[in-house]
Amino acid sequence: MVAPSMYPTAIIDCVKSGMTNSEIVKKLKVSRVLVFRTAQRYRRLGTSDDMQRSGRPVTVTTPEAVKADKLKMIPYRMQKGAFLNQKNKTFRMKKARKLLAGTQDGSHLTTLFTDEKIFTVEPNKNGQNHPIIATDYQSACEKEKILNKTSHPASVMVFSGITADDKTPLIFVDSGVKGVALSQFSLRKPTMDLPARRRPRSSCQRDSRVVSRQFSEFISAADWPASSPDLNPMDYAVWIYLTEKVSSKNYPSIKALKTALIKKWDEIDDDYLRAVIDAYPKRLKAVIKAKGGRFENYS
């Protein structure tokens, strides 16, 4: 930030003492224009601050950022998400109410929330959100201004789950294995080894029935709101955390990527897990308040 000039204050002091503009120019050795404008502003406004301007009127061609500032609006980043029509919203609100009722006894604190995600050896960066600070273009390039991208980077699918005070091992799904279930079920019986089972897609419904018989609080796909990653703690918190910690640079191999993922996964502590799970009922309430639609804040 440029430091404010000392001349306006000195010019005003001279005006207060009764000096003319010509005398001020000679004494301070500054331009006549600066003295004239500063003295005129002070005599009209009683201050050296700039006069308020109306500015260019907002039109349809005004950039969105300028419109937001002038009209006291808030700019939001565009995000990808499943389309929610009125029917989807109605079902989403109905199921959120049922799930919220199930949290009254604190059972969500012992529920294992699971999910799967693909990580690649290439960084997941947005050019707008990750600027490179450098003195010139060549230096910026040396600081990885240009991200080398391939059409099909090496990747690995990760499967895991969390509760309010524990988490499963980080499971790397072998290439070609399909149908790893996204399920939520109670930890009141020993289940930490259950996600390690590899299930073909054709048997997912059969396995869901088996799990529902073994775990009374199993949340079936029919009971879980569709298009609702904003309700799964793995989606709204854990994967975001791992992506920020791991997907910020290139990795020479899948082995190196797995090592980094395991390291950051092991660093997740119980305090973080409890905070993430505590947000689950609040998010259900936010969905209900939004009548099944998207929500920004929750409390």
mmCIF file of C-alpha atoms in Angstrom:
data_model
loop_
_atom_site.group_PDB
_atom_site.id
_atom_site.type_symbol
_atom_site.label_atom_id
_atom_site.label_comp_id
_atom_site.label_asym_id
_atom_site.label_seq_id
_atom_site.Cartn_x
_atom_site.Cartn_y
_atom_site.Cartn_z
ATOM 1 C CA MET A 1 0.000 0.000 0.000
ATOM 2 C CA VAL A 2 1.326 3.475 -0.927
ATOM 3 C CA ALA A 3 1.920 5.719 2.079
ATOM 4 C CA PRO A 4 -0.285 8.840 2.188
ATOM 5 C CA SER A 5 1.389 12.075 1.073
ATOM 6 C CA MET A 6 2.365 14.597 3.748
ATOM 7 C CA TYR A 7 1.793 17.566 1.446
ATOM 8 C CA PRO A 8 -2.014 17.945 1.802
ATOM 9 C CA THR A 9 -1.652 18.338 5.588
ATOM 10 C CA ALA A 10 1.189 20.854 5.156
ATOM 11 C CA ILE A 11 -0.781 22.795 2.541
ATOM 12 C CA ILE A 12 -3.831 23.002 4.841
ATOM 13 C CA ASP A 13 -1.635 24.245 7.706
ATOM 14 C CA CYS A 14 -0.361 26.999 5.408
ATOM 15 C CA VAL A 15 -3.897 27.919 4.335
ATOM 16 C CA LYS A 16 -4.948 28.155 7.971
ATOM 17 C CA SER A 17 -2.057 30.548 8.636
ATOM 18 C CA GLY A 18 -3.358 32.863 5.911
ATOM 19 C CA MET A 19 -0.743 32.221 3.223
ATOM 20 C CA THR A 20 -1.688 32.606 -0.443
ATOM 21 C CA ASN A 21 -1.401 29.797 -2.974
ATOM 22 C CA SER A 22 1.721 31.343 -4.531
ATOM 23 C CA GLU A 23 3.402 31.602 -1.144
ATOM 24 C CA ILE A 24 2.588 27.968 -0.376
ATOM 25 C CA VAL A 25 4.051 26.822 -3.720
ATOM 26 C CA LYS A 26 7.306 28.649 -3.024
ATOM 27 C CA LYS A 27 7.555 27.415 0.554
ATOM 28 C CA LEU A 28 6.749 23.731 -0.021
ATOM 29 C CA LYS A 29 8.152 23.506 -3.564
ATOM 30 C CA VAL A 30 5.125 21.575 -4.824
ATOM 31 C CA SER A 31 3.039 21.999 -7.952
ATOM 32 C CA ARG A 32 0.580 24.872 -8.183
ATOM 33 C CA VAL A 33 -2.168 22.434 -9.234
ATOM 34 C CA LEU A 34 -1.765 20.374 -6.039
ATOM 35 C CA VAL A 35 -1.888 23.475 -3.870
ATOM 36 C CA PHE A 36 -4.924 24.873 -5.681
ATOM 37 C CA ARG A 37 -6.930 21.633 -5.509
ATOM 38 C CA THR A 38 -6.047 20.927 -1.872
ATOM 39 C CA ALA A 39 -6.812 24.489 -0.750
ATOM 40 C CA GLN A 40 -10.087 24.536 -2.696
ATOM 41 C CA ARG A 41 -11.187 21.208 -1.256
ATOM 42 C CA TYR A 42 -10.374 22.351 2.269
ATOM 43 C CA ARG A 43 -12.243 25.640 1.906
ATOM 44 C CA ARG A 44 -15.326 23.843 0.540
ATOM 45 C CA LEU A 45 -15.381 20.753 2.748
ATOM 46 C CA GLY A 46 -13.232 21.614 5.732
ATOM 47 C CA THR A 47 -11.084 18.515 5.070
ATOM 48 C CA SER A 48 -8.473 17.186 2.647
ATOM 49 C CA ASP A 49 -10.483 14.039 1.920
ATOM 50 C CA ASP A 50 -11.690 13.446 -1.621
ATOM 51 C CA MET A 51 -15.173 14.658 -2.473
ATOM 52 C CA GLN A 52 -17.814 11.953 -2.783
ATOM 53 C CA ARG A 53 -18.471 10.957 -6.346
ATOM 54 C CA SER A 54 -21.611 9.420 -7.780
ATOM 55 C CA GLY A 55 -19.583 7.076 -9.974
ATOM 56 C CA ARG A 56 -20.566 5.398 -13.168
ATOM 57 C CA PRO A 57 -24.146 4.105 -12.994
ATOM 58 C CA VAL A 58 -24.605 0.344 -12.826
ATOM 59 C CA THR A 59 -25.749 -1.136 -16.133
ATOM 60 C CA VAL A 60 -26.180 -4.612 -17.614
ATOM 61 C CA THR A 61 -22.596 -4.433 -18.888
ATOM 62 C CA THR A 62 -21.093 -3.600 -15.489
ATOM 63 C CA PRO A 63 -18.799 -6.435 -14.256
ATOM 64 C CA GLU A 64 -20.439 -8.657 -11.643
ATOM 65 C CA ALA A 65 -17.871 -7.798 -8.952
ATOM 66 C CA VAL A 66 -18.568 -4.074 -9.384
ATOM 67 C CA LYS A 67 -22.319 -4.651 -9.345
ATOM 68 C CA ALA A 68 -22.014 -6.639 -6.122
ATOM 69 C CA ASP A 69 -20.087 -3.828 -4.418
ATOM 70 C CA LYS A 70 -22.344 -1.001 -5.591
ATOM 71 C CA LEU A 71 -25.603 -2.817 -4.949
ATOM 72 C CA LYS A 72 -24.453 -4.222 -1.570
ATOM 73 C CA MET A 73 -24.686 -7.755 -2.874
ATOM 74 C CA ILE A 74 -22.473 -10.751 -2.058
ATOM 75 C CA PRO A 75 -20.551 -12.541 -4.863
ATOM 76 C CA TYR A 76 -20.795 -16.352 -4.677
ATOM 77 C CA ARG A 77 -18.607 -18.831 -6.486
ATOM 78 C CA MET A 78 -20.323 -21.173 -8.878
ATOM 79 C CA GLN A 79 -20.412 -24.754 -7.619
ATOM 80 C CA LYS A 80 -21.313 -28.029 -9.228
ATOM 81 C CA GLY A 81 -24.245 -29.925 -7.786
ATOM 82 C CA ALA A 82 -27.065 -32.239 -8.711
ATOM 83 C CA PHE A 83 -30.195 -30.495 -9.969
ATOM 84 C CA LEU A 84 -32.993 -30.389 -7.406
ATOM 85 C CA ASN A 85 -36.506 -30.065 -8.789
ATOM 86 C CA GLN A 86 -39.512 -29.609 -6.544
ATOM 87 C CA LYS A 87 -40.075 -33.355 -6.263
ATOM 88 C CA ASN A 88 -36.456 -33.899 -5.221
ATOM 89 C CA LYS A 89 -36.718 -31.140 -2.625
ATOM 90 C CA THR A 90 -39.896 -32.607 -1.168
ATOM 91 C CA PHE A 91 -38.343 -36.080 -0.751
ATOM 92 C CA ARG A 92 -35.105 -34.562 0.562
ATOM 93 C CA MET A 93 -36.942 -32.595 3.261
ATOM 94 C CA LYS A 94 -39.065 -35.610 4.216
ATOM 95 C CA LYS A 95 -36.043 -37.877 4.594
ATOM 96 C CA ALA A 96 -34.076 -35.187 6.444
ATOM 97 C CA ARG A 97 -36.887 -34.979 9.004
ATOM 98 C CA LYS A 98 -36.767 -38.744 9.525
ATOM 99 C CA LEU A 99 -32.983 -38.745 9.891
ATOM 100 C CA LEU A 100 -33.119 -35.793 12.305
ATOM 101 C CA ALA A 101 -35.622 -37.642 14.482
ATOM 102 C CA GLY A 102 -33.171 -40.539 14.609
ATOM 103 C CA THR A 103 -30.463 -38.294 16.086
ATOM 104 C CA GLN A 104 -32.509 -37.380 19.183
ATOM 105 C CA ASP A 105 -31.033 -40.270 21.178
ATOM 106 C CA GLY A 106 -27.493 -39.454 20.049
ATOM 107 C CA SER A 107 -27.246 -42.497 17.782
ATOM 108 C CA HIS A 108 -25.540 -40.385 15.095
ATOM 109 C CA LEU A 109 -22.502 -40.198 17.383
ATOM 110 C CA THR A 110 -21.993 -43.962 16.963
ATOM 111 C CA THR A 111 -22.954 -44.095 13.302
ATOM 112 C CA LEU A 112 -20.226 -44.888 10.818
ATOM 113 C CA PHE A 113 -20.442 -42.551 7.816
ATOM 114 C CA THR A 114 -18.569 -43.916 4.806
ATOM 115 C CA ASP A 115 -17.746 -42.767 1.315
ATOM 116 C CA GLU A 116 -15.284 -43.240 -1.510
ATOM 117 C CA LYS A 117 -13.245 -40.743 -3.499
ATOM 118 C CA ILE A 118 -10.700 -40.761 -6.317
ATOM 119 C CA PHE A 119 -7.363 -38.976 -5.849
ATOM 120 C CA THR A 120 -4.876 -38.403 -8.671
ATOM 121 C CA VAL A 121 -1.109 -37.866 -8.682
ATOM 122 C CA GLU A 122 -1.668 -34.402 -10.209
ATOM 123 C CA PRO A 123 -2.505 -31.327 -8.112
ATOM 124 C CA ASN A 124 -6.067 -30.162 -7.796
ATOM 125 C CA LYS A 125 -5.609 -26.410 -8.100
ATOM 126 C CA ASN A 126 -7.720 -23.541 -9.377
ATOM 127 C CA GLY A 127 -5.739 -20.800 -11.135
ATOM 128 C CA GLN A 128 -7.990 -18.111 -9.712
ATOM 129 C CA ASN A 129 -7.708 -19.349 -6.144
ATOM 130 C CA HIS A 130 -3.993 -20.194 -6.226
ATOM 131 C CA PRO A 131 -2.106 -17.220 -7.763
ATOM 132 C CA ILE A 132 1.652 -17.387 -8.159
ATOM 133 C CA ILE A 133 3.483 -14.356 -6.727
ATOM 134 C CA ALA A 134 6.625 -13.576 -8.743
ATOM 135 C CA THR A 135 8.635 -10.659 -10.148
ATOM 136 C CA ASP A 136 8.193 -11.692 -13.789
ATOM 137 C CA TYR A 137 6.596 -14.312 -16.051
ATOM 138 C CA GLN A 138 9.692 -16.521 -16.244
ATOM 139 C CA SER A 139 9.983 -16.649 -12.457
ATOM 140 C CA ALA A 140 6.294 -17.500 -12.216
ATOM 141 C CA CYS A 141 6.780 -20.417 -14.618
ATOM 142 C CA GLU A 142 9.652 -21.683 -12.479
ATOM 143 C CA LYS A 143 7.294 -21.599 -9.510
ATOM 144 C CA GLU A 144 4.904 -23.958 -11.329
ATOM 145 C CA LYS A 145 2.671 -21.334 -12.910
ATOM 146 C CA ILE A 146 2.083 -23.915 -15.641
ATOM 147 C CA LEU A 147 0.566 -27.118 -14.286
ATOM 148 C CA ASN A 148 1.400 -30.130 -16.408
ATOM 149 C CA LYS A 149 -1.840 -32.012 -17.027
ATOM 150 C CA THR A 150 -2.347 -35.377 -18.682
ATOM 151 C CA SER A 151 -5.551 -36.735 -20.170
ATOM 152 C CA HIS A 152 -5.732 -39.672 -17.766
ATOM 153 C CA PRO A 153 -3.498 -39.147 -14.717
ATOM 154 C CA ALA A 154 -2.729 -42.106 -12.487
ATOM 155 C CA SER A 155 -5.296 -42.314 -9.723
ATOM 156 C CA VAL A 156 -6.431 -44.358 -6.761
ATOM 157 C CA MET A 157 -9.870 -44.848 -5.217
ATOM 158 C CA VAL A 158 -10.004 -44.434 -1.454
ATOM 159 C CA PHE A 159 -12.717 -45.833 0.812
ATOM 160 C CA SER A 160 -13.069 -44.893 4.483
ATOM 161 C CA GLY A 161 -15.474 -43.977 7.252
ATOM 162 C CA ILE A 162 -15.671 -41.961 10.449
ATOM 163 C CA THR A 163 -17.652 -41.757 13.671
ATOM 164 C CA ALA A 164 -17.646 -39.064 16.344
ATOM 165 C CA ASP A 165 -14.579 -40.570 18.019
ATOM 166 C CA ASP A 166 -13.026 -43.095 15.644
ATOM 167 C CA LYS A 167 -12.276 -43.807 12.004
ATOM 168 C CA THR A 168 -11.677 -46.818 9.792
ATOM 169 C CA PRO A 169 -8.332 -47.513 8.172
ATOM 170 C CA LEU A 170 -7.849 -45.775 4.847
ATOM 171 C CA ILE A 171 -8.701 -48.453 2.285
ATOM 172 C CA PHE A 172 -7.288 -48.304 -1.247
ATOM 173 C CA VAL A 173 -9.637 -49.993 -3.682
ATOM 174 C CA ASP A 174 -7.906 -52.095 -6.291
ATOM 175 C CA SER A 175 -8.237 -51.065 -9.921
ATOM 176 C CA GLY A 176 -11.231 -52.686 -11.578
ATOM 177 C CA VAL A 177 -13.098 -53.362 -8.334
ATOM 178 C CA LYS A 178 -16.574 -51.820 -8.461
ATOM 179 C CA GLY A 179 -19.503 -51.369 -6.170
ATOM 180 C CA VAL A 180 -17.862 -50.297 -2.920
ATOM 181 C CA ALA A 181 -21.001 -49.340 -0.977
ATOM 182 C CA LEU A 182 -21.685 -45.868 0.375
ATOM 183 C CA SER A 183 -23.436 -46.846 3.588
ATOM 184 C CA GLN A 184 -23.997 -45.593 7.101
ATOM 185 C CA PHE A 185 -24.424 -48.114 9.886
ATOM 186 C CA SER A 186 -24.133 -48.336 13.686
ATOM 187 C CA LEU A 187 -20.858 -49.016 15.464
ATOM 188 C CA ARG A 188 -22.573 -50.585 18.461
ATOM 189 C CA LYS A 189 -21.341 -53.871 17.036
ATOM 190 C CA PRO A 190 -17.757 -54.307 15.816
ATOM 191 C CA THR A 191 -17.801 -53.106 12.224
ATOM 192 C CA MET A 192 -14.492 -51.413 11.563
ATOM 193 C CA ASP A 193 -13.367 -54.294 9.374
ATOM 194 C CA LEU A 194 -16.592 -54.360 7.330
ATOM 195 C CA PRO A 195 -15.578 -51.760 4.676
ATOM 196 C CA ALA A 196 -12.606 -53.960 3.743
ATOM 197 C CA ARG A 197 -14.946 -56.403 1.995
ATOM 198 C CA ARG A 198 -14.868 -56.096 -1.779
ATOM 199 C CA ARG A 199 -18.361 -56.338 -3.267
ATOM 200 C CA PRO A 200 -19.333 -56.710 -6.922
ATOM 201 C CA ARG A 201 -22.024 -54.274 -8.084
ATOM 202 C CA SER A 202 -24.627 -56.994 -8.663
ATOM 203 C CA SER A 203 -24.677 -57.987 -4.978
ATOM 204 C CA CYS A 204 -25.000 -54.498 -3.444
ATOM 205 C CA GLN A 205 -28.718 -54.860 -2.758
ATOM 206 C CA ARG A 206 -28.210 -58.289 -1.237
ATOM 207 C CA ASP A 207 -25.407 -56.961 1.010
ATOM 208 C CA SER A 208 -27.569 -54.022 2.087
ATOM 209 C CA ARG A 209 -30.210 -56.468 3.309
ATOM 210 C CA VAL A 210 -27.571 -58.451 5.208
ATOM 211 C CA VAL A 211 -26.156 -55.329 6.867
ATOM 212 C CA SER A 212 -29.640 -54.034 7.773
ATOM 213 C CA ARG A 213 -30.373 -57.318 9.574
ATOM 214 C CA GLN A 214 -27.094 -57.166 11.508
ATOM 215 C CA PHE A 215 -27.280 -53.460 12.368
ATOM 216 C CA SER A 216 -30.641 -52.127 13.489
ATOM 217 C CA GLU A 217 -29.718 -48.526 12.771
ATOM 218 C CA PHE A 218 -28.468 -49.110 9.237
ATOM 219 C CA ILE A 219 -29.559 -46.265 6.938
ATOM 220 C CA SER A 220 -30.602 -47.785 3.647
ATOM 221 C CA ALA A 221 -30.307 -46.083 0.274
ATOM 222 C CA ALA A 222 -34.097 -45.646 0.286
ATOM 223 C CA ASP A 223 -33.904 -43.652 3.530
ATOM 224 C CA TRP A 224 -30.923 -41.504 2.565
ATOM 225 C CA PRO A 225 -31.764 -38.237 0.687
ATOM 226 C CA ALA A 226 -30.674 -38.409 -2.943
ATOM 227 C CA SER A 227 -28.222 -35.802 -4.271
ATOM 228 C CA SER A 228 -27.169 -34.884 -0.732
ATOM 229 C CA PRO A 229 -23.377 -34.858 -0.378
ATOM 230 C CA ASP A 230 -23.920 -31.816 1.869
ATOM 231 C CA LEU A 231 -25.290 -34.208 4.512
ATOM 232 C CA ASN A 232 -22.545 -36.850 4.493
ATOM 233 C CA PRO A 233 -19.688 -35.833 6.852
ATOM 234 C CA MET A 234 -17.194 -37.498 4.530
ATOM 235 C CA ASP A 235 -18.281 -35.194 1.708
ATOM 236 C CA TYR A 236 -18.838 -31.923 3.516
ATOM 237 C CA ALA A 237 -15.698 -32.117 5.652
ATOM 238 C CA VAL A 238 -13.269 -35.035 5.449
ATOM 239 C CA TRP A 239 -12.662 -35.221 1.702
ATOM 240 C CA ILE A 240 -12.294 -31.434 1.562
ATOM 241 C CA TYR A 241 -9.691 -31.604 4.336
ATOM 242 C CA LEU A 242 -7.712 -34.380 2.647
ATOM 243 C CA THR A 243 -7.850 -32.653 -0.735
ATOM 244 C CA GLU A 244 -6.488 -29.425 0.738
ATOM 245 C CA LYS A 245 -3.695 -31.258 2.540
ATOM 246 C CA VAL A 246 -2.714 -33.731 -0.161
ATOM 247 C CA SER A 247 -3.804 -32.546 -3.609
ATOM 248 C CA SER A 248 -1.627 -29.436 -3.741
ATOM 249 C CA LYS A 249 1.333 -30.889 -5.631
ATOM 250 C CA ASN A 250 2.414 -33.555 -8.108
ATOM 251 C CA TYR A 251 3.384 -37.018 -6.923
ATOM 252 C CA PRO A 252 5.935 -39.161 -8.762
ATOM 253 C CA SER A 253 3.944 -42.346 -8.228
ATOM 254 C CA ILE A 254 0.778 -43.860 -6.806
ATOM 255 C CA LYS A 255 2.858 -45.176 -3.911
ATOM 256 C CA ALA A 256 3.923 -41.641 -2.975
ATOM 257 C CA LEU A 257 0.301 -40.445 -3.192
ATOM 258 C CA LYS A 258 -0.880 -43.283 -0.931
ATOM 259 C CA THR A 259 1.842 -42.470 1.598
ATOM 260 C CA ALA A 260 0.752 -38.828 1.718
ATOM 261 C CA LEU A 261 -2.916 -39.786 2.086
ATOM 262 C CA ILE A 262 -2.205 -42.201 4.958
ATOM 263 C CA LYS A 263 -0.073 -39.595 6.730
ATOM 264 C CA LYS A 264 -2.767 -36.901 6.621
ATOM 265 C CA TRP A 265 -5.539 -39.402 7.431
ATOM 266 C CA ASP A 266 -3.694 -40.511 10.568
ATOM 267 C CA GLU A 267 -3.333 -36.858 11.658
ATOM 268 C CA ILE A 268 -7.124 -36.432 11.912
ATOM 269 C CA ASP A 269 -7.885 -36.411 15.643
ATOM 270 C CA ASP A 270 -10.997 -37.074 17.736
ATOM 271 C CA ASP A 271 -11.708 -33.369 18.304
ATOM 272 C CA TYR A 272 -12.011 -32.823 14.557
ATOM 273 C CA LEU A 273 -14.202 -35.903 14.132
ATOM 274 C CA ARG A 274 -16.557 -34.816 16.920
ATOM 275 C CA ALA A 275 -16.925 -31.338 15.413
ATOM 276 C CA VAL A 276 -17.684 -32.824 11.996
ATOM 277 C CA ILE A 277 -20.333 -35.231 13.333
ATOM 278 C CA ASP A 278 -21.870 -32.550 15.569
ATOM 279 C CA ALA A 279 -22.591 -30.594 12.385
ATOM 280 C CA TYR A 280 -24.687 -33.448 10.952
ATOM 281 C CA PRO A 281 -27.978 -32.725 12.837
ATOM 282 C CA LYS A 282 -27.501 -29.017 12.204
ATOM 283 C CA ARG A 283 -27.245 -29.654 8.493
ATOM 284 C CA LEU A 284 -30.388 -31.772 8.572
ATOM 285 C CA LYS A 285 -32.196 -28.857 10.224
ATOM 286 C CA ALA A 286 -30.829 -26.506 7.554
ATOM 287 C CA VAL A 287 -32.241 -28.739 4.802
ATOM 288 C CA ILE A 288 -35.640 -28.741 6.511
ATOM 289 C CA LYS A 289 -35.512 -24.956 6.925
ATOM 290 C CA ALA A 290 -34.641 -24.606 3.217
ATOM 291 C CA LYS A 291 -37.602 -26.897 2.407
ATOM 292 C CA GLY A 292 -35.312 -29.462 0.845
ATOM 293 C CA GLY A 293 -33.272 -26.940 -1.116
ATOM 294 C CA ARG A 294 -29.611 -25.967 -0.855
ATOM 295 C CA PHE A 295 -28.429 -24.058 2.187
ATOM 296 C CA GLU A 296 -25.541 -21.753 2.962
ATOM 297 C CA ASN A 297 -25.387 -21.457 6.733
ATOM 298 C CA TYR A 298 -26.504 -23.701 9.548
ATOM 299 C CA SER A 299 -26.576 -23.327 13.328
#
